[in-house]
CSV table of C-alpha atoms in Angstrom, one decimal:
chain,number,residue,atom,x,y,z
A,100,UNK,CA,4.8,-18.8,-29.6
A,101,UNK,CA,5.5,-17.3,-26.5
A,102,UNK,CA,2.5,-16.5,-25.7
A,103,UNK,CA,0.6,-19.6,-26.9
A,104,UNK,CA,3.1,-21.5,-24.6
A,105,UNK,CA,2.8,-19.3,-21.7
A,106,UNK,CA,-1.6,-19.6,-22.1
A,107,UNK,CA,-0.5,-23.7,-21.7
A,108,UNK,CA,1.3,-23.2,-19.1
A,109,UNK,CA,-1.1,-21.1,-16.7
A,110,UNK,CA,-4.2,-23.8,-18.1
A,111,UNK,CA,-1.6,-26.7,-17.2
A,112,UNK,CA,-0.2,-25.8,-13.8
A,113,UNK,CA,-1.0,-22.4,-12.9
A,114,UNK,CA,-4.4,-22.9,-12.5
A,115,UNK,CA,-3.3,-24.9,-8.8
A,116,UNK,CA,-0.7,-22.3,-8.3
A,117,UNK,CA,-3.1,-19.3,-8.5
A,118,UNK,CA,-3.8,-20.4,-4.9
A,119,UNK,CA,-0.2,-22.0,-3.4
A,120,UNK,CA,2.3,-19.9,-5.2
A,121,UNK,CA,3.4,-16.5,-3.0
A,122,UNK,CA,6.2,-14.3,-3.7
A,123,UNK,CA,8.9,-15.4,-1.1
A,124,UNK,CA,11.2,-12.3,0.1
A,125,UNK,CA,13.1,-11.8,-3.3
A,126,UNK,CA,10.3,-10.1,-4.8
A,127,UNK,CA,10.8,-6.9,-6.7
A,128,UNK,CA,8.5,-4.0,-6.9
A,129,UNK,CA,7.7,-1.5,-9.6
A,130,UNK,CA,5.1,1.7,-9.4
A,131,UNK,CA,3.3,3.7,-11.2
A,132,UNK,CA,1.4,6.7,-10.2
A,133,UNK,CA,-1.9,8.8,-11.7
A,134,UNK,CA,-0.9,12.7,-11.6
A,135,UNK,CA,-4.8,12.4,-10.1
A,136,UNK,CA,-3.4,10.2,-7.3
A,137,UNK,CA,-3.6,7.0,-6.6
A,138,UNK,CA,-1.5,4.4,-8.8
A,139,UNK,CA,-0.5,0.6,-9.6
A,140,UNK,CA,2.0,-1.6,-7.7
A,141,UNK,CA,3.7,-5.1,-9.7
A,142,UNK,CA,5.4,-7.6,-7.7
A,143,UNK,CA,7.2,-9.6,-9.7
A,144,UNK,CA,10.2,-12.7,-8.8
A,145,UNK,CA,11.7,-15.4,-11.1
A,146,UNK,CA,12.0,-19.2,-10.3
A,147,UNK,CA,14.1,-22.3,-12.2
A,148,UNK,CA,11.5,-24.4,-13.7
A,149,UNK,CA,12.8,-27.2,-16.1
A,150,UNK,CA,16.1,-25.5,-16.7
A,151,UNK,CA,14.0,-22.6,-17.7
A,152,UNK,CA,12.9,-19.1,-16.1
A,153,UNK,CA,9.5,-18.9,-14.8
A,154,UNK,CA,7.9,-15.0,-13.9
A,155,UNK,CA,6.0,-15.3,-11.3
A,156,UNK,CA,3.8,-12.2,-10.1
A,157,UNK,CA,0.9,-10.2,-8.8
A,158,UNK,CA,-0.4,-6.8,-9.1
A,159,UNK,CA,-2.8,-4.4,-6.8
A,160,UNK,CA,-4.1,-0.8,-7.5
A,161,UNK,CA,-5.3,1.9,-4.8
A,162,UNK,CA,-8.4,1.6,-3.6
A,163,UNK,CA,-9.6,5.4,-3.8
A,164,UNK,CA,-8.8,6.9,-7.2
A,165,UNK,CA,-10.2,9.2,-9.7
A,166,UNK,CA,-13.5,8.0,-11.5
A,167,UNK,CA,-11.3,8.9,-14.6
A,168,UNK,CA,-8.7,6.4,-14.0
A,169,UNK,CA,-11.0,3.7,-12.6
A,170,UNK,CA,-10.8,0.5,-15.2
A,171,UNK,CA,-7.1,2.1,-16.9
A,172,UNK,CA,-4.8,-0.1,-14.1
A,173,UNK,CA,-5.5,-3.4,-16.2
A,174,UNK,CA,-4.6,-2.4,-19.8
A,175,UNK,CA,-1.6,-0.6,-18.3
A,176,UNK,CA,-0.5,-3.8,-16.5
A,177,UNK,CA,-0.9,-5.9,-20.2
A,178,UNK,CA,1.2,-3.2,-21.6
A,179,UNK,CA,4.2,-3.4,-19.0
A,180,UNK,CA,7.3,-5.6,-20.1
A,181,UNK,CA,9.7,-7.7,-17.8
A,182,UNK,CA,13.7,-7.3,-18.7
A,183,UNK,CA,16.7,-9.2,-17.6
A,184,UNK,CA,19.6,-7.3,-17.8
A,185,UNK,CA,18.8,-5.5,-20.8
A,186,UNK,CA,16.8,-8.3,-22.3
A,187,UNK,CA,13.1,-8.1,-22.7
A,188,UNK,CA,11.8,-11.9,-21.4
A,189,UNK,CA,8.5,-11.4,-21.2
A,190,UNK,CA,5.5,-8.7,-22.2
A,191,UNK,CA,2.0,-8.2,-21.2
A,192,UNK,CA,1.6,-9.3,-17.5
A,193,UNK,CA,-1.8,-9.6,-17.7
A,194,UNK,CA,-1.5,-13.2,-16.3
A,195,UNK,CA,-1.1,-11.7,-13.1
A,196,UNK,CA,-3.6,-11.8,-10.4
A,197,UNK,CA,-4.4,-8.9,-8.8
A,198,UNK,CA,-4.5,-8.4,-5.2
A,199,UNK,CA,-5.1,-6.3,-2.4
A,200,UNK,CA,-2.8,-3.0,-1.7
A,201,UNK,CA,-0.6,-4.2,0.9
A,202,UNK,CA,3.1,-2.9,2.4
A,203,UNK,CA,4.8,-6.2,2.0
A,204,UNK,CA,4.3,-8.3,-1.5
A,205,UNK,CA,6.5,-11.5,0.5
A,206,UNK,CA,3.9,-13.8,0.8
A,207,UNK,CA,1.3,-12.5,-1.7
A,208,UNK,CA,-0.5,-15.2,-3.6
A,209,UNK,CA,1.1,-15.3,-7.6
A,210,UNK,CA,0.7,-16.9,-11.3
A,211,UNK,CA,3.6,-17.7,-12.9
A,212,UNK,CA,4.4,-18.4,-16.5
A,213,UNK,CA,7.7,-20.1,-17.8
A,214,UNK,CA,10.0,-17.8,-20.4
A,215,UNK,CA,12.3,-19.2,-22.9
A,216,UNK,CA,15.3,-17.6,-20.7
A,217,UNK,CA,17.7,-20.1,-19.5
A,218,UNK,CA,17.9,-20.3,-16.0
A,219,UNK,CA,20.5,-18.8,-13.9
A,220,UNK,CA,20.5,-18.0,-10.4
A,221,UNK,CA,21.1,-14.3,-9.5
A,222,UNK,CA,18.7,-12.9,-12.2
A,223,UNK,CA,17.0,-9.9,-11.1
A,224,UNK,CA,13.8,-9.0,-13.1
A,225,UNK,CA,12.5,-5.2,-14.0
A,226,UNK,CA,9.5,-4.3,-14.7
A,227,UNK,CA,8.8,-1.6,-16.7
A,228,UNK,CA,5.2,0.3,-16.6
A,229,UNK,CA,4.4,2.2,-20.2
A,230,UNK,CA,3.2,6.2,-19.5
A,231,UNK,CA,0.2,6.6,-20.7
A,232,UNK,CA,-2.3,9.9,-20.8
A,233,UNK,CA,-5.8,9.3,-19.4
A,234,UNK,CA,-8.5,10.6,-21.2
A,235,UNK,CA,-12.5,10.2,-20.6
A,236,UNK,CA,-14.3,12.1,-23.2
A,237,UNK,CA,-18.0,12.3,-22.0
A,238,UNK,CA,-21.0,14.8,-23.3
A,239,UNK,CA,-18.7,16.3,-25.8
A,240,UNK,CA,-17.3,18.5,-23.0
A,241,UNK,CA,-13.0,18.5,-21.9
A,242,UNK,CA,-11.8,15.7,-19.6
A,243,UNK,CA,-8.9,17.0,-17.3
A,244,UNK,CA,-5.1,15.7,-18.4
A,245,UNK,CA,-4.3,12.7,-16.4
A,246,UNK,CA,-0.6,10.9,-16.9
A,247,UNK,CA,0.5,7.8,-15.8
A,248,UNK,CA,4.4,6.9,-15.3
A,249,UNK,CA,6.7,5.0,-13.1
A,250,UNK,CA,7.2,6.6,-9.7
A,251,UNK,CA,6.0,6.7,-6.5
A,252,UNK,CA,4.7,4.5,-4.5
A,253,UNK,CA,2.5,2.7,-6.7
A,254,UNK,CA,-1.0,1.2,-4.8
A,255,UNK,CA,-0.2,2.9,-1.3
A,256,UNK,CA,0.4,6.1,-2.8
A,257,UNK,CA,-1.8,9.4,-1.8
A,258,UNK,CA,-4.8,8.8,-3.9
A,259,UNK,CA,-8.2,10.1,-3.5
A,260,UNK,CA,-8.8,11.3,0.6
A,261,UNK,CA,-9.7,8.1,2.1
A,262,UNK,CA,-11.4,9.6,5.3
A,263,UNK,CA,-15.2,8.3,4.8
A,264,UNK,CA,-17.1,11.0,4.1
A,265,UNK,CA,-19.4,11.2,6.7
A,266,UNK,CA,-16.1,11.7,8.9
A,267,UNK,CA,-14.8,14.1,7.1
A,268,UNK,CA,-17.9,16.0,7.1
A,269,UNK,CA,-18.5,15.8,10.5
A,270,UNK,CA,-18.1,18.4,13.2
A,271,UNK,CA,-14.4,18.3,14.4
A,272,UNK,CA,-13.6,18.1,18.3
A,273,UNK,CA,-10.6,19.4,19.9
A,274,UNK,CA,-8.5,17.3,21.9
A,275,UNK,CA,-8.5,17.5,25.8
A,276,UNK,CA,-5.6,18.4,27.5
A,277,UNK,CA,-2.9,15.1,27.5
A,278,UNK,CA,-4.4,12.8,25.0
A,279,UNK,CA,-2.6,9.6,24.5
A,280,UNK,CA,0.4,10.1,22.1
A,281,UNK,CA,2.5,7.1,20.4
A,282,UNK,CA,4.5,7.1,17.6
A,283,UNK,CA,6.8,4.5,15.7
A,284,UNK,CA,9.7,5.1,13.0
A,285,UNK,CA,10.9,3.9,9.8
A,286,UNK,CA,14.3,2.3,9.7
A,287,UNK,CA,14.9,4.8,7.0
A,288,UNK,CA,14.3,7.9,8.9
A,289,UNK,CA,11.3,9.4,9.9
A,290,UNK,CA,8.1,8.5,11.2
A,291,UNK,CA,4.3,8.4,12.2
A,292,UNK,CA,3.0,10.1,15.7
A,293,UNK,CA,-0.8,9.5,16.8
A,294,UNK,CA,-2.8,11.6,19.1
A,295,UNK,CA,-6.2,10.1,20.6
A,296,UNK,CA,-8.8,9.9,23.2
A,297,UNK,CA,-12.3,8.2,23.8
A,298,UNK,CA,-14.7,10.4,24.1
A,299,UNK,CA,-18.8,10.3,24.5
A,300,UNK,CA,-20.7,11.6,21.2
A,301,UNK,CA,-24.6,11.1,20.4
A,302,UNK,CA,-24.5,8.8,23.0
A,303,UNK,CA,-21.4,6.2,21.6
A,304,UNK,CA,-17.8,5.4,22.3
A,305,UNK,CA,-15.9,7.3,19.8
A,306,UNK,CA,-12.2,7.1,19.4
A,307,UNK,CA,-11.2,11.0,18.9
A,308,UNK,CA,-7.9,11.9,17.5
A,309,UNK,CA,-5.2,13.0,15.1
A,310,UNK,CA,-1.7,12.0,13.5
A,311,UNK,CA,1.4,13.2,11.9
A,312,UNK,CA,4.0,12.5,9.6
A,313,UNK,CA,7.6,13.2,11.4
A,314,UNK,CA,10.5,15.0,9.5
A,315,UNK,CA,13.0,12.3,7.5
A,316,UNK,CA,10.9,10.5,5.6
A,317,UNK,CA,12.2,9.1,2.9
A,318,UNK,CA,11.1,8.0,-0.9
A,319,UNK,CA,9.8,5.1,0.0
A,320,UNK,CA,7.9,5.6,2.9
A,321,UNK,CA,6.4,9.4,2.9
A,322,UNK,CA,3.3,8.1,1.7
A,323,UNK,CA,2.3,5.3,4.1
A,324,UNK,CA,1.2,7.4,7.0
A,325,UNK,CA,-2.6,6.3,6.4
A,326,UNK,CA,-1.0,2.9,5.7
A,327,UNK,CA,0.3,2.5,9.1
A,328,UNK,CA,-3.0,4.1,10.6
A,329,UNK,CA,-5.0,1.6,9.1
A,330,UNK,CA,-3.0,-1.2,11.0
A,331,UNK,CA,-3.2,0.7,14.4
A,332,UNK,CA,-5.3,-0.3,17.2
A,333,UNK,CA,-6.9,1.6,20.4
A,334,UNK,CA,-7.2,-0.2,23.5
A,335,UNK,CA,-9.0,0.1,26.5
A,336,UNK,CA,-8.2,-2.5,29.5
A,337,UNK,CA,-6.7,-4.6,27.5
A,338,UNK,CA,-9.5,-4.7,25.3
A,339,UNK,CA,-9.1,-3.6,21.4
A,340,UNK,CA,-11.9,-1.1,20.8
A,341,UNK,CA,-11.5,-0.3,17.2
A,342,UNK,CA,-8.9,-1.9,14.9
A,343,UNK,CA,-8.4,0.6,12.3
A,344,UNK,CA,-7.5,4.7,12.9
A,345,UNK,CA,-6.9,5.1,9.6
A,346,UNK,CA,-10.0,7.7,9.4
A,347,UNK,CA,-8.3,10.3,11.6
A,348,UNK,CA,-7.3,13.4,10.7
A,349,UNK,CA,-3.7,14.6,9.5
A,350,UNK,CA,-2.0,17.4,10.8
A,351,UNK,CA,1.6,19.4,11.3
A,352,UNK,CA,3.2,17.0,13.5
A,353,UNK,CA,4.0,18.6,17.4
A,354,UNK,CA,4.9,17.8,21.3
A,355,UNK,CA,1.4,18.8,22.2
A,356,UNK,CA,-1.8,18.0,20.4
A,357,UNK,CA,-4.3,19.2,23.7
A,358,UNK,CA,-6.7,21.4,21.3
A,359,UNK,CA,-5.8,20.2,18.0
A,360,UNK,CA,-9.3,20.0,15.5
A,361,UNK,CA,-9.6,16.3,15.6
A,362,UNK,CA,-12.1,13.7,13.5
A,363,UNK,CA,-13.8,10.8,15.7
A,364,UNK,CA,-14.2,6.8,14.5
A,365,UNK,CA,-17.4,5.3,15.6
A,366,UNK,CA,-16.4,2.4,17.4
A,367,UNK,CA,-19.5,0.9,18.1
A,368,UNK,CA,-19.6,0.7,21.5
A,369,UNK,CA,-22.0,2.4,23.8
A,370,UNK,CA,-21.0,4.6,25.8
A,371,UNK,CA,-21.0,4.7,29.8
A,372,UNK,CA,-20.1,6.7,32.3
A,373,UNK,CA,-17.7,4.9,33.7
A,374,UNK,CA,-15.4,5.1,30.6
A,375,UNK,CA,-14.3,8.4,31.1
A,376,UNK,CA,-12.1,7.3,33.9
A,377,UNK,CA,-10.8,5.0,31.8
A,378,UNK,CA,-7.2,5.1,29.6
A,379,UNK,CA,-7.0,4.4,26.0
A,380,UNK,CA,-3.5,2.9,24.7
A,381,UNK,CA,-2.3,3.0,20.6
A,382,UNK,CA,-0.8,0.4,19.5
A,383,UNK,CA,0.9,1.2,16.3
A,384,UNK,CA,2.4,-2.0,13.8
A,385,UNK,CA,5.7,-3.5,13.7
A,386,UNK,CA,6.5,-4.9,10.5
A,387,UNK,CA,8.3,-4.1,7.3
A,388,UNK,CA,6.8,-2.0,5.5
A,389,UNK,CA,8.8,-1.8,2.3
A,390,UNK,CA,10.7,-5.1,0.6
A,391,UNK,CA,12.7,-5.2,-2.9
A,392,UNK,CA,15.4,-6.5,-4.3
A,393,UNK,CA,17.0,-4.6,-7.2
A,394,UNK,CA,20.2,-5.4,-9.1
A,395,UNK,CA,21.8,-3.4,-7.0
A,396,UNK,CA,20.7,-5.5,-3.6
A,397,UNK,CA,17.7,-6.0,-1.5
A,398,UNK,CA,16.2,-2.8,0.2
A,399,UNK,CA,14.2,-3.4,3.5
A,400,UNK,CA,12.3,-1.3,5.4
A,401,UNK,CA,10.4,-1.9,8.9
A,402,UNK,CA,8.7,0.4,10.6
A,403,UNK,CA,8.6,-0.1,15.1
A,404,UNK,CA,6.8,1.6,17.3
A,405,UNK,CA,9.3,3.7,19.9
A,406,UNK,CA,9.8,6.1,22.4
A,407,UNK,CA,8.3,9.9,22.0
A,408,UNK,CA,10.9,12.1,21.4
């Protein structure tokens, strides 16, 4: 009956909320994680409706994974169960839209479905993801072990290297001496620290660089570096020049990048001479980067740009 109900419910209403409901900031999180990298993310809140408890959610899965776990994130998410203080309310969350990866689920676009728990106000809901083992069997020959369980940092977790190809299989430049440097930092501890130039190559303006991760990360944010990349922006005179760095290379973090091996981004642009003369600023994000509320409280994390140290 649950279920028949619930299919009712997302015909009757839900249909119209799939595009105006969005998780307000009292959304909780759950991941899961491939051992091949990559993994899923549920965001999941409760809402009164009729005296009863209505799940509302969303789910998203990284975008680079292995070809072995491509098509697995959906059955896992119709396996995974919703508990209220020790009470299962609800199973198979396959109701839920998926979305895009992002850092922050408050204000992600959700389907809700109404449970036969009472409502109360102060009810924190848990998701639990199911492990599972990954297996492609294909030409009669061995597929390599690949688990699935609940940890990490679900969708934004390190998955398959997301540098383009082409990038990463281009010839490396090393930085000039005093490259612009910027860096932000985690309310948590820790940080991210860019290194970049423009610079001339085949005849286009190329945004040259590298970045780091900087000692203290914690749990919940050691895997966002590309995350925070992605969101960065170079400038030149004011101007944005390319929008996303996410495509430069990683390396030890330091004071002094001038000769570090560093991958280039296409920005489009052609180059002129005049350019050379001309700065390039980095603009990293400032936002949170990390929002759940648990039993035990609400954890936020934001992530500012701020000083070099």
């Amino acid at each position: 009956m649950k279920h028949a109900f619930a299919l009712t419910l997302i015909l009757g209403f839900a249909t119209s909320a799939q595009a105006q409901n969005t998780l307000s900031e009292r959304v909780t999180l759950a991941h899961g994680s491939y051992s091949s990298g990559g993994g899923i993310t549920i965001a999941a809140e409760l809402r009164p409706k009729d005296g009863r408890t209505a799940l509302c959610g969303t789910w998203a899965q990284s975008t680079s994974q292995s070809s072995y776990t491509s098509g697995t994130a959906h059955n896992i998410v119709k396996l995974a169960s919703v508990y209220v203080e020790g009470q299962r309310i609800y199973q198979d969350l396959g109701f839920m839209p998926q979305t895009a990866p992002r850092l922050d689920y408050a204000g992600a676009p959700a389907r809700c479905v109404l449970t036969d728990l009472p409502w109360r106000a102060g009810h924190i809901p848990e998701v639990f993801l199911p492990r599972q083992q990954i297996s492609h069997s294909a030409g009669g020959g061995s597929s390599p072990k690949i688990s699935f369980r609940q940890t990490g940092t679900g969708a934004v977790g390190h998955g398959l290297e997301v540098v383009p190809f082409l990038t990463r299989n281009s010839r490396l430049v090393r930085l000039a001496p005093g490259p612009n440097i910027a860096e932000g930092r985690y309310s948590t501890g820790g940080g991210v620290r860019v290194a970049a130039e423009l610079v001339a190559v085949n005849g286009s303006a190329h945004i040259c660089g590298a970045w780091s991760d900087l000692a203290g990360q914690g749990e919940r944010t050691k895997d966002l570096g590309r995350e925070i990349l992605r969101r960065t922006t170079a400038r030149q005179a004011g101007k944005t020049v390319l929008s996303d760095l996410s495509g430069l290379r990683r390396v030890r973090a330091r004071s002094d990048y001038t000769g570090v091996d560093a991958t280039c981004l296409d920005t489009g642009l052609p180059w002129a001479a005049q350019e050379a003369g001309k700065a390039v600023t980095l603009h990293l994000p400032d936002q949170v980067v990390y929002r759940s509320t648990t039993p035990a409280g609400q954890q936020v994390i934001r992530f500012q740009p701020s000083p070099l140290q």
